[in-house]
The first five atom37 places (N, CA, C, CB, O) and aatype in JSON, in Angstrom:
{
  "aatype": [12, 16, 2, 1, 10, 7, 0, 0, 19, 10, 12, 14, 14, 13, 10, 19, 7, 1, 0, 10, 11, 11, 18, 2, 2, 7, 5, 14, 9, 19, 18, 18, 16, 6, 7, 19, 13, 0, 14, 3, 16, 11, 9, 1, 10, 5, 15, 12, 15, 3, 0, 10, 7, 19, 15, 18, 15, 0, 10, 9, 2, 1, 10, 1, 6, 10, 1, 10, 10, 6, 4, 1, 14, 9, 6, 6, 18, 9, 3, 8, 0, 10, 13, 14, 11, 0, 15, 9],
  "atom_mask": [
    [1, 1, 1, 1, 1],
    [1, 1, 1, 1, 1],
    [1, 1, 1, 1, 1],
    [1, 1, 1, 1, 1],
    [1, 1, 1, 1, 1],
    [1, 1, 1, 0, 1],
    [1, 1, 1, 1, 1],
    [1, 1, 1, 1, 1],
    [1, 1, 1, 1, 1],
    [1, 1, 1, 1, 1],
    [1, 1, 1, 1, 1],
    [1, 1, 1, 1, 1],
    [1, 1, 1, 1, 1],
    [1, 1, 1, 1, 1],
    [1, 1, 1, 1, 1],
    [1, 1, 1, 1, 1],
    [1, 1, 1, 0, 1],
    [1, 1, 1, 1, 1],
    [1, 1, 1, 1, 1],
    [1, 1, 1, 1, 1],
    [1, 1, 1, 1, 1],
    [1, 1, 1, 1, 1],
    [1, 1, 1, 1, 1],
    [1, 1, 1, 1, 1],
    [1, 1, 1, 1, 1],
    [1, 1, 1, 0, 1],
    [1, 1, 1, 1, 1],
    [1, 1, 1, 1, 1],
    [1, 1, 1, 1, 1],
    [1, 1, 1, 1, 1],
    [1, 1, 1, 1, 1],
    [1, 1, 1, 1, 1],
    [1, 1, 1, 1, 1],
    [1, 1, 1, 1, 1],
    [1, 1, 1, 0, 1],
    [1, 1, 1, 1, 1],
    [1, 1, 1, 1, 1],
    [1, 1, 1, 1, 1],
    [1, 1, 1, 1, 1],
    [1, 1, 1, 1, 1],
    [1, 1, 1, 1, 1],
    [1, 1, 1, 1, 1],
    [1, 1, 1, 1, 1],
    [1, 1, 1, 1, 1],
    [1, 1, 1, 1, 1],
    [1, 1, 1, 1, 1],
    [1, 1, 1, 1, 1],
    [1, 1, 1, 1, 1],
    [1, 1, 1, 1, 1],
    [1, 1, 1, 1, 1],
    [1, 1, 1, 1, 1],
    [1, 1, 1, 1, 1],
    [1, 1, 1, 0, 1],
    [1, 1, 1, 1, 1],
    [1, 1, 1, 1, 1],
    [1, 1, 1, 1, 1],
    [1, 1, 1, 1, 1],
    [1, 1, 1, 1, 1],
    [1, 1, 1, 1, 1],
    [1, 1, 1, 1, 1],
    [1, 1, 1, 1, 1],
    [1, 1, 1, 1, 1],
    [1, 1, 1, 1, 1],
    [1, 1, 1, 1, 1],
    [1, 1, 1, 1, 1],
    [1, 1, 1, 1, 1],
    [1, 1, 1, 1, 1],
    [1, 1, 1, 1, 1],
    [1, 1, 1, 1, 1],
    [1, 1, 1, 1, 1],
    [1, 1, 1, 1, 1],
    [1, 1, 1, 1, 1],
    [1, 1, 1, 1, 1],
    [1, 1, 1, 1, 1],
    [1, 1, 1, 1, 1],
    [1, 1, 1, 1, 1],
    [1, 1, 1, 1, 1],
    [1, 1, 1, 1, 1],
    [1, 1, 1, 1, 1],
    [1, 1, 1, 1, 1],
    [1, 1, 1, 1, 1],
    [1, 1, 1, 1, 1],
    [1, 1, 1, 1, 1],
    [1, 1, 1, 1, 1],
    [1, 1, 1, 1, 1],
    [1, 1, 1, 1, 1],
    [1, 1, 1, 1, 1],
    [1, 1, 1, 1, 1]
  ],
  "atom_positions": [
    [[-11.42, 15.45, -5.82], [-11.33, 14.96, -4.45], [-11.31, 13.44, -4.43], [-12.5, 15.49, -3.61], [-10.53, 12.84, -3.69]],
    [[-12.16, 12.82, -5.23], [-12.21, 11.36, -5.26], [-10.89, 10.78, -5.74], [-13.36, 10.88, -6.16], [-10.42, 9.78, -5.19]],
    [[-10.29, 11.39, -6.77], [-9.01, 10.91, -7.27], [-7.92, 11.01, -6.22], [-8.6, 11.68, -8.51], [-7.09, 10.1, -6.1]],
    [[-7.91, 12.08, -5.46], [-6.9, 12.25, -4.41], [-7.08, 11.22, -3.31], [-6.97, 13.66, -3.8], [-6.1, 10.68, -2.79]],
    [[-8.33, 10.92, -2.96], [-8.6, 9.91, -1.95], [-8.15, 8.54, -2.46], [-10.1, 9.89, -1.57], [-7.51, 7.78, -1.74]],
    [[-8.48, 8.24, -3.71], [-8.06, 6.97, -4.3], [-6.55, 6.84, -4.34], [0.0, 0.0, 0.0], [-6.01, 5.77, -4.05]],
    [[-5.87, 7.92, -4.7], [-4.4, 7.9, -4.75], [-3.82, 7.67, -3.36], [-3.85, 9.21, -5.33], [-2.85, 6.93, -3.2]],
    [[-4.42, 8.29, -2.36], [-3.93, 8.13, -0.99], [-4.12, 6.7, -0.51], [-4.65, 9.09, -0.05], [-3.28, 6.17, 0.23]],
    [[-5.21, 6.07, -0.92], [-5.47, 4.68, -0.51], [-4.55, 3.72, -1.27], [-6.96, 4.3, -0.77], [-3.97, 2.82, -0.67]],
    [[-4.4, 3.93, -2.58], [-3.57, 3.03, -3.4], [-2.08, 3.27, -3.22], [-3.92, 3.2, -4.85], [-1.27, 2.36, -3.38]],
    [[-1.72, 4.51, -2.89], [-0.31, 4.88, -2.79], [-0.02, 5.62, -1.49], [0.11, 5.73, -3.99], [0.33, 6.8, -1.52]],
    [[-0.17, 4.94, -0.34], [0.17, 5.62, 0.91], [1.67, 5.95, 0.92], [-0.22, 4.74, 2.14], [2.45, 5.3, 0.23]],
    [[2.06, 6.94, 1.71], [3.47, 7.36, 1.7], [4.47, 6.23, 1.89], [3.67, 8.37, 2.77], [5.52, 6.23, 1.26]],
    [[4.17, 5.26, 2.75], [5.14, 4.19, 2.98], [5.33, 3.32, 1.74], [4.7, 3.33, 4.15], [6.44, 2.85, 1.5]],
    [[4.28, 3.09, 0.95], [4.43, 2.31, -0.28], [5.19, 3.08, -1.35], [3.07, 1.88, -0.82], [6.01, 2.52, -2.07]],
    [[4.9, 4.36, -1.46], [5.62, 5.19, -2.42], [7.1, 5.25, -2.02], [5.0, 6.62, -2.48], [7.97, 5.16, -2.88]],
    [[7.36, 5.41, -0.74], [8.74, 5.42, -0.24], [9.47, 4.13, -0.53], [0.0, 0.0, 0.0], [10.65, 4.13, -0.88]],
    [[8.77, 3.02, -0.37], [9.37, 1.71, -0.66], [9.7, 1.59, -2.14], [8.41, 0.59, -0.23], [10.76, 1.07, -2.5]],
    [[8.8, 2.05, -3.0], [9.04, 2.01, -4.44], [10.21, 2.93, -4.82], [7.77, 2.41, -5.22], [11.04, 2.58, -5.66]],
    [[10.27, 4.1, -4.2], [11.39, 5.01, -4.46], [12.71, 4.37, -4.05], [11.2, 6.34, -3.71], [13.72, 4.51, -4.74]],
    [[12.69, 3.69, -2.93], [13.92, 3.03, -2.46], [14.36, 1.95, -3.44], [13.7, 2.42, -1.06], [15.55, 1.82, -3.73]],
    [[13.41, 1.19, -3.94], [13.73, 0.1, -4.85], [14.17, 0.6, -6.23], [12.54, -0.83, -4.99], [15.12, 0.07, -6.8]],
    [[13.49, 1.59, -6.75], [13.72, 2.01, -8.14], [14.57, 3.27, -8.29], [12.42, 2.23, -8.81], [15.04, 3.56, -9.39]],
    [[14.77, 4.04, -7.2], [15.52, 5.3, -7.32], [16.4, 5.56, -6.1], [14.55, 6.47, -7.52], [16.66, 6.71, -5.75]],
    [[16.85, 4.5, -5.47], [17.75, 4.62, -4.31], [17.2, 5.52, -3.21], [19.1, 5.13, -4.75], [17.97, 6.13, -2.47]],
    [[15.88, 5.62, -3.12], [15.26, 6.42, -2.08], [15.31, 7.92, -2.3], [0.0, 0.0, 0.0], [14.91, 8.7, -1.44]],
    [[15.81, 8.33, -3.45], [15.95, 9.76, -3.76], [14.7, 10.3, -4.46], [17.19, 9.99, -4.65], [13.99, 9.55, -5.13]],
    [[14.42, 11.59, -4.29], [13.31, 12.18, -5.04], [13.53, 12.04, -6.54], [13.14, 13.67, -4.66], [14.67, 11.91, -7.0]],
    [[12.48, 12.05, -7.28], [12.54, 11.95, -8.74], [12.86, 13.33, -9.31], [11.2, 11.39, -9.33], [12.19, 14.31, -9.0]],
    [[13.88, 13.37, -10.14], [14.29, 14.63, -10.76], [13.54, 14.83, -12.07], [15.83, 14.66, -11.01], [13.44, 13.92, -12.9]],
    [[13.02, 16.03, -12.23], [12.46, 16.43, -13.52], [12.98, 17.83, -13.82], [10.88, 16.39, -13.52], [13.52, 18.51, -12.94]],
    [[12.8, 18.24, -15.04], [13.33, 19.52, -15.47], [12.18, 20.45, -15.82], [14.28, 19.36, -16.67], [11.07, 20.0, -16.11]],
    [[12.44, 21.76, -15.8], [11.39, 22.72, -16.11], [10.7, 22.32, -17.4], [11.96, 24.15, -16.21], [11.3, 21.66, -18.25]],
    [[9.5, 22.71, -17.54], [8.63, 22.31, -18.66], [8.14, 20.86, -18.5], [9.38, 22.46, -20.0], [7.57, 20.31, -19.43]],
    [[8.36, 20.25, -17.33], [7.86, 18.9, -17.08], [8.6, 17.81, -17.81], [0.0, 0.0, 0.0], [8.01, 16.77, -18.11]],
    [[9.87, 18.01, -18.09], [10.67, 17.05, -18.84], [11.34, 16.06, -17.88], [11.74, 17.77, -19.69], [11.96, 16.45, -16.9]],
    [[11.18, 14.78, -18.19], [11.88, 13.72, -17.46], [12.92, 13.11, -18.38], [10.88, 12.64, -16.93], [12.68, 12.95, -19.58]],
    [[14.07, 12.77, -17.84], [15.1, 12.08, -18.62], [14.56, 10.7, -19.0], [16.45, 11.97, -17.82], [13.75, 10.14, -18.26]],
    [[15.0, 10.14, -20.12], [14.51, 8.83, -20.55], [14.68, 7.73, -19.5], [15.23, 8.41, -21.81], [13.77, 6.92, -19.31]],
    [[15.81, 7.68, -18.82], [16.0, 6.65, -17.79], [15.06, 6.86, -16.61], [17.45, 6.64, -17.31], [14.63, 5.89, -15.98]],
    [[14.74, 8.11, -16.31], [13.79, 8.4, -15.24], [12.39, 7.94, -15.63], [13.78, 9.91, -14.91], [11.65, 7.41, -14.79]],
    [[12.02, 8.13, -16.89], [10.71, 7.67, -17.36], [10.58, 6.16, -17.2], [10.49, 8.08, -18.84], [9.51, 5.66, -16.83]],
    [[11.64, 5.43, -17.48], [11.62, 3.98, -17.33], [11.43, 3.61, -15.86], [12.92, 3.34, -17.88], [10.64, 2.72, -15.54]],
    [[12.15, 4.29, -14.96], [11.99, 4.02, -13.53], [10.58, 4.35, -13.06], [13.01, 4.84, -12.71], [9.99, 3.6, -12.28]],
    [[10.03, 5.46, -13.55], [8.66, 5.82, -13.18], [7.66, 4.78, -13.67], [8.3, 7.19, -13.75], [6.72, 4.44, -12.95]],
    [[7.84, 4.28, -14.87], [6.93, 3.25, -15.39], [7.04, 1.98, -14.57], [7.24, 2.95, -16.88], [6.03, 1.34, -14.28]],
    [[8.25, 1.61, -14.18], [8.44, 0.43, -13.32], [7.76, 0.62, -11.98], [9.93, 0.13, -13.11], [7.13, -0.3, -11.45]],
    [[7.88, 1.83, -11.42], [7.23, 2.12, -10.14], [5.72, 2.06, -10.28], [7.66, 3.5, -9.63], [5.05, 1.48, -9.42]],
    [[5.18, 2.65, -11.33], [3.72, 2.64, -11.5], [3.21, 1.23, -11.72], [3.3, 3.55, -12.68], [2.14, 0.87, -11.22]],
    [[3.96, 0.42, -12.47], [3.58, -0.98, -12.66], [3.58, -1.72, -11.32], [4.52, -1.68, -13.65], [2.65, -2.48, -11.02]],
    [[4.62, -1.51, -10.53], [4.73, -2.2, -9.23], [3.6, -1.78, -8.28], [6.09, -1.9, -8.59], [3.11, -2.6, -7.5]],
    [[3.2, -0.52, -8.35], [2.13, -0.03, -7.47], [0.74, -0.29, -8.04], [2.31, 1.45, -7.21], [-0.26, -0.14, -7.33]],
    [[0.68, -0.68, -9.31], [-0.61, -0.97, -9.93], [-1.43, 0.27, -10.23], [0.0, 0.0, 0.0], [-2.66, 0.25, -10.17]],
    [[-0.74, 1.36, -10.56], [-1.42, 2.62, -10.87], [-0.89, 3.15, -12.2], [-1.21, 3.67, -9.74], [0.11, 2.66, -12.72]],
    [[-1.57, 4.15, -12.74], [-1.12, 4.74, -14.0], [0.11, 5.62, -13.76], [-2.25, 5.56, -14.65], [0.37, 6.09, -12.65]],
    [[0.84, 5.83, -14.83], [2.02, 6.69, -14.81], [1.65, 8.08, -14.32], [2.66, 6.77, -16.22], [2.32, 8.64, -13.45]],
    [[0.58, 8.64, -14.87], [0.17, 10.0, -14.49], [-0.31, 10.07, -13.04], [-0.93, 10.49, -15.41], [-0.07, 11.07, -12.36]],
    [[-0.98, 9.02, -12.56], [-1.41, 9.01, -11.15], [-0.19, 9.0, -10.23], [-2.31, 7.77, -10.87], [-0.19, 9.66, -9.19]],
    [[0.84, 8.26, -10.6], [2.06, 8.22, -9.8], [2.72, 9.6, -9.77], [3.04, 7.17, -10.35], [3.14, 10.06, -8.71]],
    [[2.81, 10.25, -10.93], [3.42, 11.59, -10.98], [2.65, 12.54, -10.06], [3.43, 12.14, -12.44], [3.26, 13.29, -9.3]],
    [[1.33, 12.51, -10.14], [0.52, 13.38, -9.29], [0.75, 13.1, -7.81], [-0.97, 13.21, -9.62], [0.85, 14.02, -7.0]],
    [[0.85, 11.82, -7.46], [1.07, 11.45, -6.05], [2.46, 11.87, -5.59], [0.88, 9.94, -5.85], [2.62, 12.36, -4.47]],
    [[3.46, 11.69, -6.43], [4.8, 12.14, -6.08], [4.82, 13.64, -5.86], [5.81, 11.75, -7.18], [5.49, 14.14, -4.96]],
    [[4.07, 14.37, -6.67], [3.98, 15.82, -6.52], [3.32, 16.16, -5.17], [3.16, 16.45, -7.69], [3.8, 17.02, -4.44]],
    [[2.22, 15.47, -4.84], [1.52, 15.72, -3.57], [2.43, 15.44, -2.38], [0.27, 14.85, -3.47], [2.38, 16.16, -1.38]],
    [[3.26, 14.41, -2.49], [4.15, 14.03, -1.39], [5.47, 14.8, -1.41], [4.43, 12.53, -1.45], [6.35, 14.56, -0.59]],
    [[5.59, 15.72, -2.35], [6.8, 16.54, -2.5], [8.05, 15.68, -2.72], [6.99, 17.43, -1.27], [9.11, 15.91, -2.13]],
    [[7.89, 14.69, -3.59], [8.98, 13.78, -3.91], [9.5, 13.97, -5.34], [8.54, 12.35, -3.71], [10.17, 13.1, -5.89]],
    [[9.16, 15.12, -5.91], [9.69, 15.5, -7.22], [10.63, 16.69, -7.01], [8.53, 15.85, -8.24], [10.33, 17.61, -6.25]],
    [[11.76, 16.64, -7.68], [12.75, 17.71, -7.56], [12.94, 18.37, -8.93], [14.11, 17.17, -7.02], [13.38, 17.72, -9.87]],
    [[12.6, 19.63, -9.02], [12.7, 20.36, -10.28], [14.09, 20.98, -10.44], [11.63, 21.46, -10.37], [14.62, 21.6, -9.52]],
    [[14.65, 20.78, -11.61], [15.94, 21.38, -11.95], [15.78, 22.14, -13.26], [17.05, 20.29, -12.06], [14.85, 21.88, -14.03]],
    [[16.68, 23.08, -13.53], [16.59, 23.85, -14.78], [16.77, 22.96, -16.01], [17.63, 24.97, -14.8], [17.59, 22.04, -16.0]],
    [[16.02, 23.24, -17.05], [16.1, 22.47, -18.29], [17.51, 22.53, -18.88], [15.07, 22.97, -19.31], [17.94, 21.6, -19.56]],
    [[18.22, 23.62, -18.64], [19.58, 23.75, -19.16], [20.5, 22.65, -18.62], [20.14, 25.13, -18.79], [21.42, 22.21, -19.31]],
    [[20.26, 22.23, -17.39], [21.05, 21.15, -16.81], [20.87, 19.86, -17.61], [20.66, 20.92, -15.33], [21.83, 19.14, -17.87]],
    [[19.64, 19.58, -17.99], [19.36, 18.39, -18.79], [19.99, 18.51, -20.18], [17.84, 18.16, -18.91], [20.6, 17.57, -20.68]],
    [[19.83, 19.67, -20.79], [20.39, 19.87, -22.13], [21.9, 19.73, -22.1], [19.99, 21.26, -22.68], [22.48, 19.06, -22.95]],
    [[22.55, 20.35, -21.12], [24.01, 20.24, -21.0], [24.43, 18.79, -20.83], [24.53, 21.08, -19.83], [25.39, 18.34, -21.45]],
    [[23.72, 18.06, -19.99], [24.06, 16.65, -19.74], [23.83, 15.8, -20.99], [23.24, 16.1, -18.57], [24.64, 14.93, -21.3]],
    [[22.72, 16.05, -21.69], [22.4, 15.25, -22.87], [23.35, 15.55, -24.03], [20.95, 15.52, -23.31], [23.75, 14.65, -24.76]],
    [[23.72, 16.82, -24.19], [24.57, 17.2, -25.32], [26.06, 17.04, -25.03], [24.28, 18.62, -25.72], [26.85, 16.78, -25.93]],
    [[26.43, 17.21, -23.77], [27.84, 17.15, -23.41], [28.07, 16.23, -22.22], [28.35, 18.55, -23.1], [28.5, 16.69, -21.16]],
    [[27.8, 14.93, -22.39], [28.01, 14.01, -21.27], [29.49, 13.99, -20.89], [27.51, 12.57, -21.63], [30.37, 14.17, -21.72]],
    [[29.73, 13.76, -19.61], [31.11, 13.68, -19.14], [31.78, 12.49, -19.8], [31.18, 13.57, -17.59], [31.21, 11.4, -19.85]],
    [[32.96, 12.7, -20.28], [33.7, 11.62, -20.92], [34.19, 10.65, -19.85], [34.9, 12.17, -21.74], [34.73, 11.05, -18.82]],
    [[33.99, 9.38, -20.12], [34.49, 8.38, -19.18], [35.87, 7.92, -19.62], [33.51, 7.17, -19.09], [36.13, 7.71, -20.81]],
    [[36.74, 7.77, -18.66], [38.12, 7.38, -18.96], [38.35, 5.97, -18.51], [39.15, 8.33, -18.29], [39.45, 5.44, -18.67]]
  ]
}
């Protein structure tokens, strides 16, 4: 309970929204089943946690509470990582 109260005080929805806008174009953070984040997403999350002055894990928990995480199938990540679209 204390951690949730602290997270709410340190990361009110408007500050989290502002960080999402700055670091992720205002879009929810995508993760894949099994709790996998793409490497570029991990970098954005670390930048957000640094900007908010909180730990990486505290930010993940707060994003989960605010329903700002979007889960996708791990197969989508594997397909993208192994078979990226060719750029012409």
